[in-house]
Coordinates of N, CA, C and O in Angstrom, one line a residue:
M1 N -27.2 8.4 25.3 CA -26.3 7.9 24.2 C -25.7 9.1 23.5 O -26.3 10.1 23.3
K2 N -24.5 8.8 23.0 CA -23.8 9.8 22.2 C -23.3 9.1 20.9 O -23.1 7.9 20.9
S3 N -23.3 9.9 19.9 CA -22.9 9.3 18.6 C -21.7 10.1 18.0 O -21.6 11.3 18.2
Q4 N -20.8 9.4 17.3 CA -19.6 10.0 16.8 C -19.5 9.5 15.3 O -19.7 8.3 15.1
S5 N -19.1 10.3 14.4 CA -18.9 10.0 13.0 C -17.4 10.0 12.8 O -16.7 10.9 13.2
I6 N -16.9 9.0 12.0 CA -15.5 8.9 11.6 C -15.4 9.1 10.1 O -16.1 8.4 9.4
Q7 N -14.6 10.0 9.7 CA -14.5 10.3 8.3 C -13.0 10.0 7.8 O -12.1 10.2 8.6
T8 N -12.9 9.6 6.6 CA -11.6 9.4 5.9 C -11.5 10.3 4.8 O -12.3 10.4 3.9
K9 N -10.3 11.0 4.8 CA -10.1 12.0 3.7 C -9.3 11.3 2.6 O -8.2 10.7 2.9
I10 N -9.8 11.3 1.4 CA -9.1 10.7 0.3 C -9.0 11.8 -0.8 O -10.0 12.4 -1.2
D11 N -7.8 12.1 -1.3 CA -7.5 13.0 -2.4 C -7.5 12.1 -3.6 O -6.9 11.0 -3.7
I12 N -8.2 12.5 -4.7 CA -8.3 11.8 -5.9 C -7.5 12.5 -7.0 O -7.8 13.7 -7.3
Y13 N -6.6 11.8 -7.7 CA -5.7 12.4 -8.7 C -5.8 11.6 -10.0 O -6.1 10.4 -10.0
A14 N -5.5 12.3 -11.1 CA -5.2 11.6 -12.4 C -3.7 11.4 -12.3 O -2.9 12.2 -11.6
F15 N -3.2 10.4 -13.0 CA -1.7 10.1 -13.0 C -0.9 11.3 -13.3 O 0.1 11.6 -12.7
E16 N -1.3 12.0 -14.3 CA -0.6 13.2 -14.8 C -0.4 14.3 -13.8 O 0.5 15.1 -13.9
E17 N -1.2 14.3 -12.8 CA -1.2 15.4 -11.7 C -0.2 15.1 -10.7 O 0.1 16.0 -9.8
L18 N 0.4 13.9 -10.6 CA 1.3 13.5 -9.6 C 2.7 13.9 -9.9 O 3.1 14.1 -11.0
S19 N 3.6 14.0 -8.8 CA 5.0 14.3 -9.0 C 5.7 13.2 -9.7 O 5.2 12.0 -9.7
D20 N 6.9 13.5 -10.2 CA 7.6 12.4 -10.9 C 8.0 11.3 -9.9 O 8.0 10.1 -10.3
D21 N 8.3 11.7 -8.7 CA 8.7 10.6 -7.7 C 7.5 9.7 -7.4 O 7.7 8.5 -7.3
I22 N 6.4 10.2 -7.3 CA 5.2 9.4 -7.0 C 4.8 8.6 -8.3 O 4.4 7.4 -8.2
K23 N 4.9 9.1 -9.5 CA 4.7 8.4 -10.7 C 5.7 7.2 -10.7 O 5.3 6.1 -11.1
S24 N 6.9 7.4 -10.4 CA 7.9 6.3 -10.4 C 7.5 5.2 -9.4 O 7.7 4.0 -9.6
L25 N 7.1 5.7 -8.2 CA 6.6 4.7 -7.2 C 5.5 3.9 -7.7 O 5.5 2.6 -7.5
I26 N 4.5 4.5 -8.3 CA 3.3 3.8 -8.8 C 3.7 2.9 -9.9 O 3.3 1.7 -10.0
N27 N 4.6 3.3 -10.8 CA 5.1 2.5 -11.9 C 5.8 1.2 -11.4 O 5.7 0.1 -11.9
S28 N 6.5 1.4 -10.3 CA 7.2 0.3 -9.6 C 6.2 -0.7 -9.1 O 6.4 -2.0 -9.2
A29 N 5.1 -0.2 -8.5 CA 4.0 -1.1 -8.0 C 3.4 -1.8 -9.2 O 3.1 -3.1 -9.1
K30 N 3.1 -1.1 -10.3 CA 2.5 -1.7 -11.4 C 3.4 -2.8 -12.0 O 3.0 -3.9 -12.4
A31 N 4.7 -2.6 -12.1 CA 5.7 -3.6 -12.6 C 5.7 -4.8 -11.7 O 5.9 -5.9 -12.2
A32 N 5.6 -4.6 -10.4 CA 5.7 -5.7 -9.5 C 4.6 -6.7 -9.7 O 4.7 -7.9 -9.3
V33 N 3.4 -6.3 -10.2 CA 2.3 -7.3 -10.4 C 2.8 -8.5 -11.3 O 2.3 -9.6 -11.2
L34 N 3.8 -8.2 -12.2 CA 4.3 -9.2 -13.1 C 5.0 -10.4 -12.3 O 5.2 -11.4 -12.9
T35 N 5.4 -10.1 -11.1 CA 6.1 -11.2 -10.3 C 5.1 -11.9 -9.4 O 5.5 -12.7 -8.6
S36 N 3.9 -11.5 -9.4 CA 2.9 -12.2 -8.6 C 2.8 -13.7 -8.8 O 2.7 -14.1 -10.0
Y37 N 2.7 -14.4 -7.7 CA 2.3 -15.8 -7.8 C 0.9 -16.0 -7.3 O 0.7 -16.0 -6.1
S38 N 0.0 -16.0 -8.2 CA -1.4 -16.0 -7.8 C -2.3 -16.9 -8.7 O -3.2 -16.5 -9.3
P39 N -1.9 -18.2 -8.7 CA -2.6 -19.2 -9.5 C -4.0 -19.5 -9.0 O -4.8 -20.0 -9.8
Y40 N -4.3 -19.2 -7.8 CA -5.6 -19.6 -7.2 C -6.7 -18.4 -7.4 O -7.8 -18.7 -7.8
S41 N -6.3 -17.2 -7.1 CA -7.2 -16.1 -7.2 C -7.1 -15.4 -8.5 O -8.1 -14.8 -8.9
E42 N -6.0 -15.6 -9.2 CA -5.7 -14.9 -10.5 C -5.9 -13.4 -10.3 O -6.3 -12.6 -11.2
F43 N -5.6 -12.9 -9.1 CA -5.7 -11.5 -8.7 C -4.3 -11.0 -8.4 O -3.8 -11.4 -7.3
K44 N -3.6 -10.3 -9.3 CA -2.2 -9.9 -9.1 C -2.1 -8.5 -8.4 O -2.7 -7.6 -8.9
V45 N -1.4 -8.5 -7.4 CA -1.2 -7.2 -6.7 C 0.3 -6.9 -6.6 O 1.1 -7.8 -6.3
G46 N 0.6 -5.6 -6.8 CA 2.0 -5.1 -6.7 C 2.0 -4.0 -5.7 O 1.1 -3.2 -5.6
A47 N 3.1 -3.9 -4.9 CA 3.2 -2.8 -4.0 C 4.7 -2.3 -4.1 O 5.6 -3.1 -4.3
A48 N 4.8 -1.0 -3.9 CA 6.2 -0.4 -3.9 C 6.2 0.6 -2.7 O 5.3 1.3 -2.5
V49 N 7.3 0.5 -2.0 CA 7.5 1.3 -0.8 C 8.7 2.2 -1.0 O 9.7 1.9 -1.5
L50 N 8.4 3.5 -0.7 CA 9.4 4.6 -0.8 C 10.0 4.9 0.5 O 9.2 5.2 1.5
L51 N 11.3 4.8 0.6 CA 12.0 5.2 1.9 C 12.4 6.6 1.9 O 12.6 7.3 0.8
E52 N 12.7 7.2 3.1 CA 13.1 8.5 3.2 C 14.4 8.8 2.4 O 14.6 10.0 2.0
N53 N 15.3 7.8 2.2 CA 16.5 8.0 1.5 C 16.3 7.9 0.0 O 17.3 7.9 -0.8
G54 N 15.1 7.8 -0.5 CA 14.8 7.7 -1.9 C 14.8 6.3 -2.5 O 14.4 6.1 -3.7
M55 N 15.2 5.3 -1.7 CA 15.1 3.9 -2.2 C 13.7 3.4 -2.3 O 12.9 3.7 -1.5
I56 N 13.5 2.6 -3.4 CA 12.2 2.0 -3.6 C 12.3 0.5 -3.5 O 13.2 -0.1 -4.2
F57 N 11.5 -0.2 -2.8 CA 11.4 -1.7 -2.7 C 10.0 -2.1 -3.1 O 9.0 -1.6 -2.6
S58 N 10.0 -3.0 -4.1 CA 8.7 -3.4 -4.6 C 8.6 -4.9 -4.4 O 9.6 -5.7 -4.4
A59 N 7.3 -5.4 -4.4 CA 7.0 -6.8 -4.2 C 5.6 -7.1 -4.7 O 4.9 -6.2 -5.0
S60 N 5.2 -8.4 -4.7 CA 3.9 -8.8 -5.2 C 3.3 -9.8 -4.2 O 4.0 -10.3 -3.4
N61 N 2.0 -10.1 -4.4 CA 1.4 -11.1 -3.6 C 1.9 -12.4 -4.0 O 2.2 -12.7 -5.1
Q62 N 2.0 -13.3 -3.0 CA 2.5 -14.7 -3.2 C 1.5 -15.6 -2.5 O 1.3 -15.7 -1.3
E63 N 0.8 -16.4 -3.3 CA -0.2 -17.3 -2.8 C 0.4 -18.7 -2.5 O 1.5 -19.0 -3.0
N64 N -0.4 -19.5 -1.8 CA 0.0 -20.9 -1.5 C -1.3 -21.7 -1.4 O -2.3 -21.2 -0.9
V65 N -1.2 -22.9 -1.9 CA -2.4 -23.8 -1.8 C -2.9 -24.0 -0.4 O -4.0 -24.2 -0.2
A66 N -2.0 -23.9 0.6 CA -2.4 -24.0 2.0 C -2.8 -22.6 2.5 O -2.1 -22.0 3.3
F67 N -3.9 -22.2 1.9 CA -4.4 -20.8 2.4 C -4.6 -20.8 3.9 O -5.1 -21.8 4.4
P68 N -4.2 -19.9 4.6 CA -3.8 -18.5 4.3 C -2.2 -18.4 4.4 O -1.8 -17.4 4.9
S69 N -1.5 -19.3 3.9 CA 0.0 -19.2 4.0 C 0.6 -18.2 3.1 O 1.8 -17.9 3.3
G70 N -0.1 -17.7 2.2 CA 0.5 -16.7 1.3 C 0.5 -15.3 2.0 O 0.1 -15.2 3.1
L71 N 1.1 -14.4 1.3 CA 1.2 -13.0 1.8 C 0.8 -12.0 0.7 O 1.0 -12.2 -0.5
C72 N 0.2 -10.9 1.2 CA -0.2 -9.8 0.4 C 1.0 -9.0 -0.1 O 2.1 -9.0 0.6
A73 N 0.9 -8.4 -1.2 CA 2.0 -7.6 -1.8 C 2.5 -6.5 -0.8 O 3.7 -6.2 -0.7
E74 N 1.6 -5.8 -0.1 CA 1.9 -4.8 0.8 C 2.8 -5.2 1.9 O 3.8 -4.6 2.3
R75 N 2.5 -6.4 2.5 CA 3.3 -6.9 3.6 C 4.7 -7.4 3.1 O 5.7 -7.1 3.8
V76 N 4.7 -8.0 1.9 CA 6.0 -8.5 1.4 C 6.9 -7.3 1.1 O 8.0 -7.3 1.5
A77 N 6.4 -6.2 0.5 CA 7.2 -5.1 0.2 C 7.6 -4.4 1.5 O 8.8 -4.0 1.6
M78 N 6.7 -4.2 2.4 CA 7.1 -3.5 3.7 C 8.1 -4.3 4.5 O 9.1 -3.7 5.0
F79 N 7.9 -5.6 4.6 CA 8.9 -6.4 5.4 C 10.2 -6.4 4.7 O 11.3 -6.3 5.3
Y80 N 10.2 -6.5 3.3 CA 11.5 -6.5 2.6 C 12.2 -5.1 2.8 O 13.4 -5.1 3.1
A81 N 11.5 -4.0 2.7 CA 12.1 -2.7 2.9 C 12.7 -2.6 4.3 O 13.8 -2.1 4.5
N82 N 11.9 -3.0 5.3 CA 12.3 -2.9 6.7 C 13.5 -3.8 7.0 O 14.4 -3.5 7.8
A83 N 13.6 -5.0 6.3 CA 14.7 -5.9 6.5 C 16.0 -5.4 5.9 O 17.1 -5.5 6.4
Q84 N 15.9 -4.7 4.7 CA 17.0 -4.2 4.0 C 17.5 -2.8 4.6 O 18.7 -2.6 4.6
Q85 N 16.6 -2.0 5.1 CA 16.9 -0.7 5.6 C 16.2 -0.4 6.9 O 15.3 0.4 7.0
P86 N 16.6 -1.2 7.9 CA 15.8 -1.2 9.2 C 15.8 0.2 9.9 O 14.9 0.4 10.7
Q87 N 16.7 1.1 9.6 CA 16.7 2.4 10.3 C 16.2 3.5 9.5 O 16.1 4.7 9.9
T88 N 15.7 3.2 8.3 CA 15.2 4.3 7.4 C 13.7 4.3 7.3 O 13.1 3.3 7.0
P89 N 13.1 5.4 7.7 CA 11.7 5.6 7.7 C 11.1 5.4 6.3 O 11.6 5.7 5.2
V90 N 9.9 4.8 6.3 CA 9.1 4.7 5.1 C 8.2 5.9 4.9 O 7.6 6.4 5.9
T91 N 8.2 6.5 3.7 CA 7.5 7.7 3.5 C 6.2 7.5 2.7 O 5.2 8.3 2.8
A92 N 6.2 6.5 1.8 CA 5.0 6.3 1.0 C 5.0 4.8 0.5 O 6.0 4.1 0.5
I93 N 3.8 4.4 0.2 CA 3.5 3.1 -0.5 C 2.5 3.3 -1.6 O 1.6 4.1 -1.5
A94 N 2.8 2.6 -2.7 CA 1.8 2.5 -3.8 C 1.4 1.1 -4.0 O 2.2 0.2 -3.9
I95 N 0.1 0.9 -4.4 CA -0.5 -0.4 -4.5 C -1.3 -0.4 -5.8 O -2.1 0.5 -6.1
A96 N -1.1 -1.4 -6.6 CA -1.8 -1.6 -7.9 C -2.2 -3.1 -8.0 O -1.6 -4.0 -7.5
A97 N -3.4 -3.3 -8.7 CA -3.9 -4.6 -8.9 C -4.3 -4.9 -10.3 O -4.8 -4.0 -11.0
L98 N -4.0 -6.1 -10.8 CA -4.3 -6.5 -12.1 C -5.1 -7.8 -12.1 O -4.8 -8.7 -11.4
T99 N -6.1 -7.9 -12.9 CA -6.9 -9.1 -13.1 C -7.4 -9.2 -14.5 O -7.7 -8.1 -15.1
K100 N -7.5 -10.3 -15.0 CA -8.0 -10.6 -16.4 C -7.2 -9.7 -17.4 O -7.8 -9.2 -18.3
G101 N -5.9 -9.5 -17.1 CA -5.1 -8.9 -18.1 C -5.1 -7.4 -18.1 O -4.4 -6.7 -18.9
D102 N -5.8 -6.7 -17.1 CA -5.8 -5.3 -17.1 C -5.8 -4.8 -15.6 O -6.3 -5.5 -14.7
F103 N -5.3 -3.6 -15.4 CA -5.3 -3.0 -14.1 C -6.8 -2.6 -13.8 O -7.5 -2.3 -14.7
L104 N -7.1 -2.6 -12.5 CA -8.5 -2.2 -12.1 C -8.7 -0.8 -12.5 O -7.8 0.1 -12.4
Q105 N -10.0 -0.4 -12.8 CA -10.3 0.9 -13.1 C -10.3 1.8 -11.8 O -9.8 2.9 -11.9
T106 N -10.8 1.3 -10.7 CA -10.8 2.0 -9.5 C -9.9 1.3 -8.5 O -9.7 0.1 -8.6
P107 N -9.2 2.0 -7.6 CA -8.2 1.4 -6.7 C -8.8 0.4 -5.7 O -10.0 0.4 -5.4
I108 N -7.9 -0.5 -5.3 CA -8.2 -1.4 -4.2 C -7.5 -0.9 -3.0 O -6.5 -0.1 -3.1
S109 N -7.9 -1.2 -1.8 CA -7.2 -0.8 -0.6 C -6.7 -2.0 0.1 O -7.1 -3.1 -0.1
P110 N -5.7 -1.8 1.0 CA -5.1 -2.9 1.7 C -6.1 -3.6 2.6 O -7.0 -3.0 3.2
C111 N -5.8 -4.9 2.8 CA -6.7 -5.7 3.8 C -6.3 -5.2 5.2 O -5.4 -4.5 5.5
G112 N -7.1 -5.7 6.2 CA -6.9 -5.4 7.6 C -5.5 -5.7 8.1 O -4.9 -4.9 8.8
A113 N -5.0 -6.9 7.8 CA -3.7 -7.3 8.2 C -2.6 -6.4 7.7 O -1.7 -6.0 8.4
C114 N -2.7 -6.0 6.4 CA -1.8 -5.1 5.8 C -1.9 -3.7 6.5 O -0.8 -3.1 6.7
R115 N -3.1 -3.3 6.7 CA -3.2 -2.0 7.4 C -2.6 -2.0 8.7 O -1.9 -1.0 9.1
Q116 N -2.7 -3.1 9.5 CA -2.0 -3.1 10.8 C -0.5 -3.1 10.7 O 0.2 -2.4 11.5
V117 N 0.0 -3.8 9.7 CA 1.5 -3.7 9.4 C 2.0 -2.3 9.1 O 3.0 -1.9 9.5
L118 N 1.2 -1.7 8.2 CA 1.5 -0.3 7.8 C 1.5 0.6 9.0 O 2.3 1.5 9.2
L119 N 0.5 0.4 9.9 CA 0.4 1.2 11.1 C 1.6 1.0 12.0 O 2.1 2.0 12.6
E120 N 2.0 -0.2 12.2 CA 3.2 -0.5 13.0 C 4.4 0.2 12.5 O 5.2 0.7 13.2
T121 N 4.5 0.3 11.1 CA 5.6 1.0 10.5 C 5.6 2.5 10.8 O 6.6 3.1 11.1
E122 N 4.4 3.0 10.7 CA 4.2 4.4 11.0 C 4.6 4.7 12.5 O 5.3 5.6 12.8
T123 N 4.1 3.8 13.4 CA 4.4 4.0 14.8 C 5.9 3.8 15.1 O 6.5 4.6 15.8
R124 N 6.5 2.9 14.4 CA 7.9 2.6 14.6 C 8.8 3.8 14.3 O 9.8 4.1 15.0
F125 N 8.5 4.5 13.2 CA 9.3 5.6 12.7 C 8.7 7.0 13.1 O 9.4 8.0 12.9
G126 N 7.5 7.0 13.6 CA 6.9 8.3 14.1 C 6.6 9.2 13.0 O 6.7 10.4 13.2
N127 N 6.2 8.7 11.8 CA 5.8 9.6 10.7 C 4.7 9.0 9.9 O 4.5 7.8 9.9
F128 N 3.9 9.8 9.3 CA 2.8 9.3 8.5 C 3.3 8.7 7.2 O 4.3 9.2 6.6
I129 N 2.6 7.7 6.7 CA 3.0 7.1 5.4 C 1.9 7.6 4.4 O 0.7 7.5 4.6
D130 N 2.4 8.1 3.3 CA 1.5 8.5 2.2 C 1.1 7.2 1.4 O 2.0 6.5 1.0
I131 N -0.2 7.0 1.2 CA -0.7 5.8 0.6 C -1.3 6.2 -0.7 O -2.2 7.0 -0.8
Y132 N -0.8 5.6 -1.8 CA -1.3 5.8 -3.2 C -1.9 4.5 -3.7 O -1.2 3.5 -3.8
L133 N -3.2 4.5 -4.0 CA -3.9 3.4 -4.5 C -4.2 3.6 -6.0 O -4.9 4.5 -6.3
F134 N -3.6 2.8 -6.8 CA -3.7 3.0 -8.3 C -4.9 2.4 -8.9 O -5.2 1.2 -8.6
G135 N -5.6 3.1 -9.7 CA -6.6 2.6 -10.6 C -6.4 3.3 -11.9 O -6.0 4.4 -12.0
N136 N -6.8 2.6 -13.0 CA -6.7 3.3 -14.4 C -7.4 4.6 -14.5 O -7.0 5.5 -15.1
K137 N -8.6 4.6 -13.8 CA -9.4 5.8 -13.9 C -9.0 6.9 -12.9 O -9.1 8.1 -13.3
E138 N -8.5 6.5 -11.8 CA -8.2 7.5 -10.7 C -7.2 6.9 -9.7 O -7.1 5.7 -9.6
I139 N -6.5 7.7 -9.0 CA -5.6 7.3 -8.0 C -6.0 8.0 -6.7 O -6.2 9.2 -6.6
F140 N -6.1 7.2 -5.7 CA -6.4 7.7 -4.3 C -5.2 8.0 -3.6 O -4.2 7.1 -3.6
H141 N -5.1 9.1 -2.9 CA -4.0 9.4 -2.0 C -4.6 9.6 -0.6 O -5.5 10.4 -0.4
I142 N -4.1 8.8 0.4 CA -4.5 8.9 1.8 C -3.3 9.2 2.6 O -2.2 8.6 2.4
K143 N -3.4 10.2 3.4 CA -2.3 10.7 4.3 C -2.4 10.0 5.6 O -3.2 10.3 6.5
G144 N -1.6 8.9 5.8 CA -1.6 8.2 7.1 C -2.5 7.0 7.2 O -3.6 7.0 6.7
V145 N -2.0 6.0 7.8 CA -2.7 4.7 7.9 C -3.9 4.8 8.7 O -4.9 4.1 8.5
Q146 N -3.9 5.7 9.7 CA -5.1 5.8 10.6 C -6.3 6.2 9.8 O -7.4 6.0 10.2
Q147 N -6.1 6.9 8.7 CA -7.3 7.2 7.8 C -7.9 6.0 7.3 O -9.1 6.0 7.0
L148 N -7.1 4.9 7.1 CA -7.7 3.6 6.6 C -8.1 2.7 7.7 O -8.7 1.7 7.5
L149 N -7.6 3.0 8.9 CA -7.8 2.0 10.0 C -8.2 2.8 11.3 O -7.5 2.9 12.3
P150 N -9.4 3.4 11.2 CA -9.9 4.2 12.4 C -10.1 3.2 13.6 O -10.3 2.0 13.4
L151 N -9.9 3.8 14.8 CA -10.1 3.0 16.0 C -9.0 1.8 16.0 O -9.3 0.7 16.4
C152 N -7.9 2.2 15.5 CA -6.8 1.1 15.3 C -6.2 0.6 16.7 O -6.3 1.3 17.7
F153 N -5.6 -0.5 16.6 CA -4.9 -1.1 17.7 C -3.5 -0.7 17.5 O -2.8 -1.1 16.6
A154 N -3.0 0.2 18.4 CA -1.6 0.7 18.3 C -1.1 0.8 19.7 O -1.8 1.0 20.7
H155 N 0.2 0.6 19.9 CA 0.8 0.8 21.2 C 1.7 2.1 21.1 O 2.5 2.2 20.2
F156 N 1.4 3.0 21.9 CA 2.1 4.3 21.9 C 2.8 4.5 23.2 O 2.4 4.1 24.3

């Protein structure tokens, strides 16, 4: 038998340490939580996608009583950006979550379905996506979706 270890590299930042472009992206994700339709979970998530041309598309999670008919903020934002700018590569995504009137202290990460959609976008454009996960206490930066989705299902 052989054993292999898989590691994920996460850089941890304070908000003040980030570039102005990334601060703006995170602020767009934070603002997007206000458009969340989440009456069942009361867990509001916002995501903002940065394209290579500098455009930002943001969206929020949208729930439905016929679970699982709703969609996560990450997929709504990514699909919206790809529908509006289908030839423009995505360079980064920021994700923020709010519950009980405040943003989470530590970041949340995308669900498996969202990770797969992000991976497809990376594959589609042939570039890594920088992922910024916002928490009041710290911000995680992950370089590339495969760091979040090891042993991923991808077609190359």
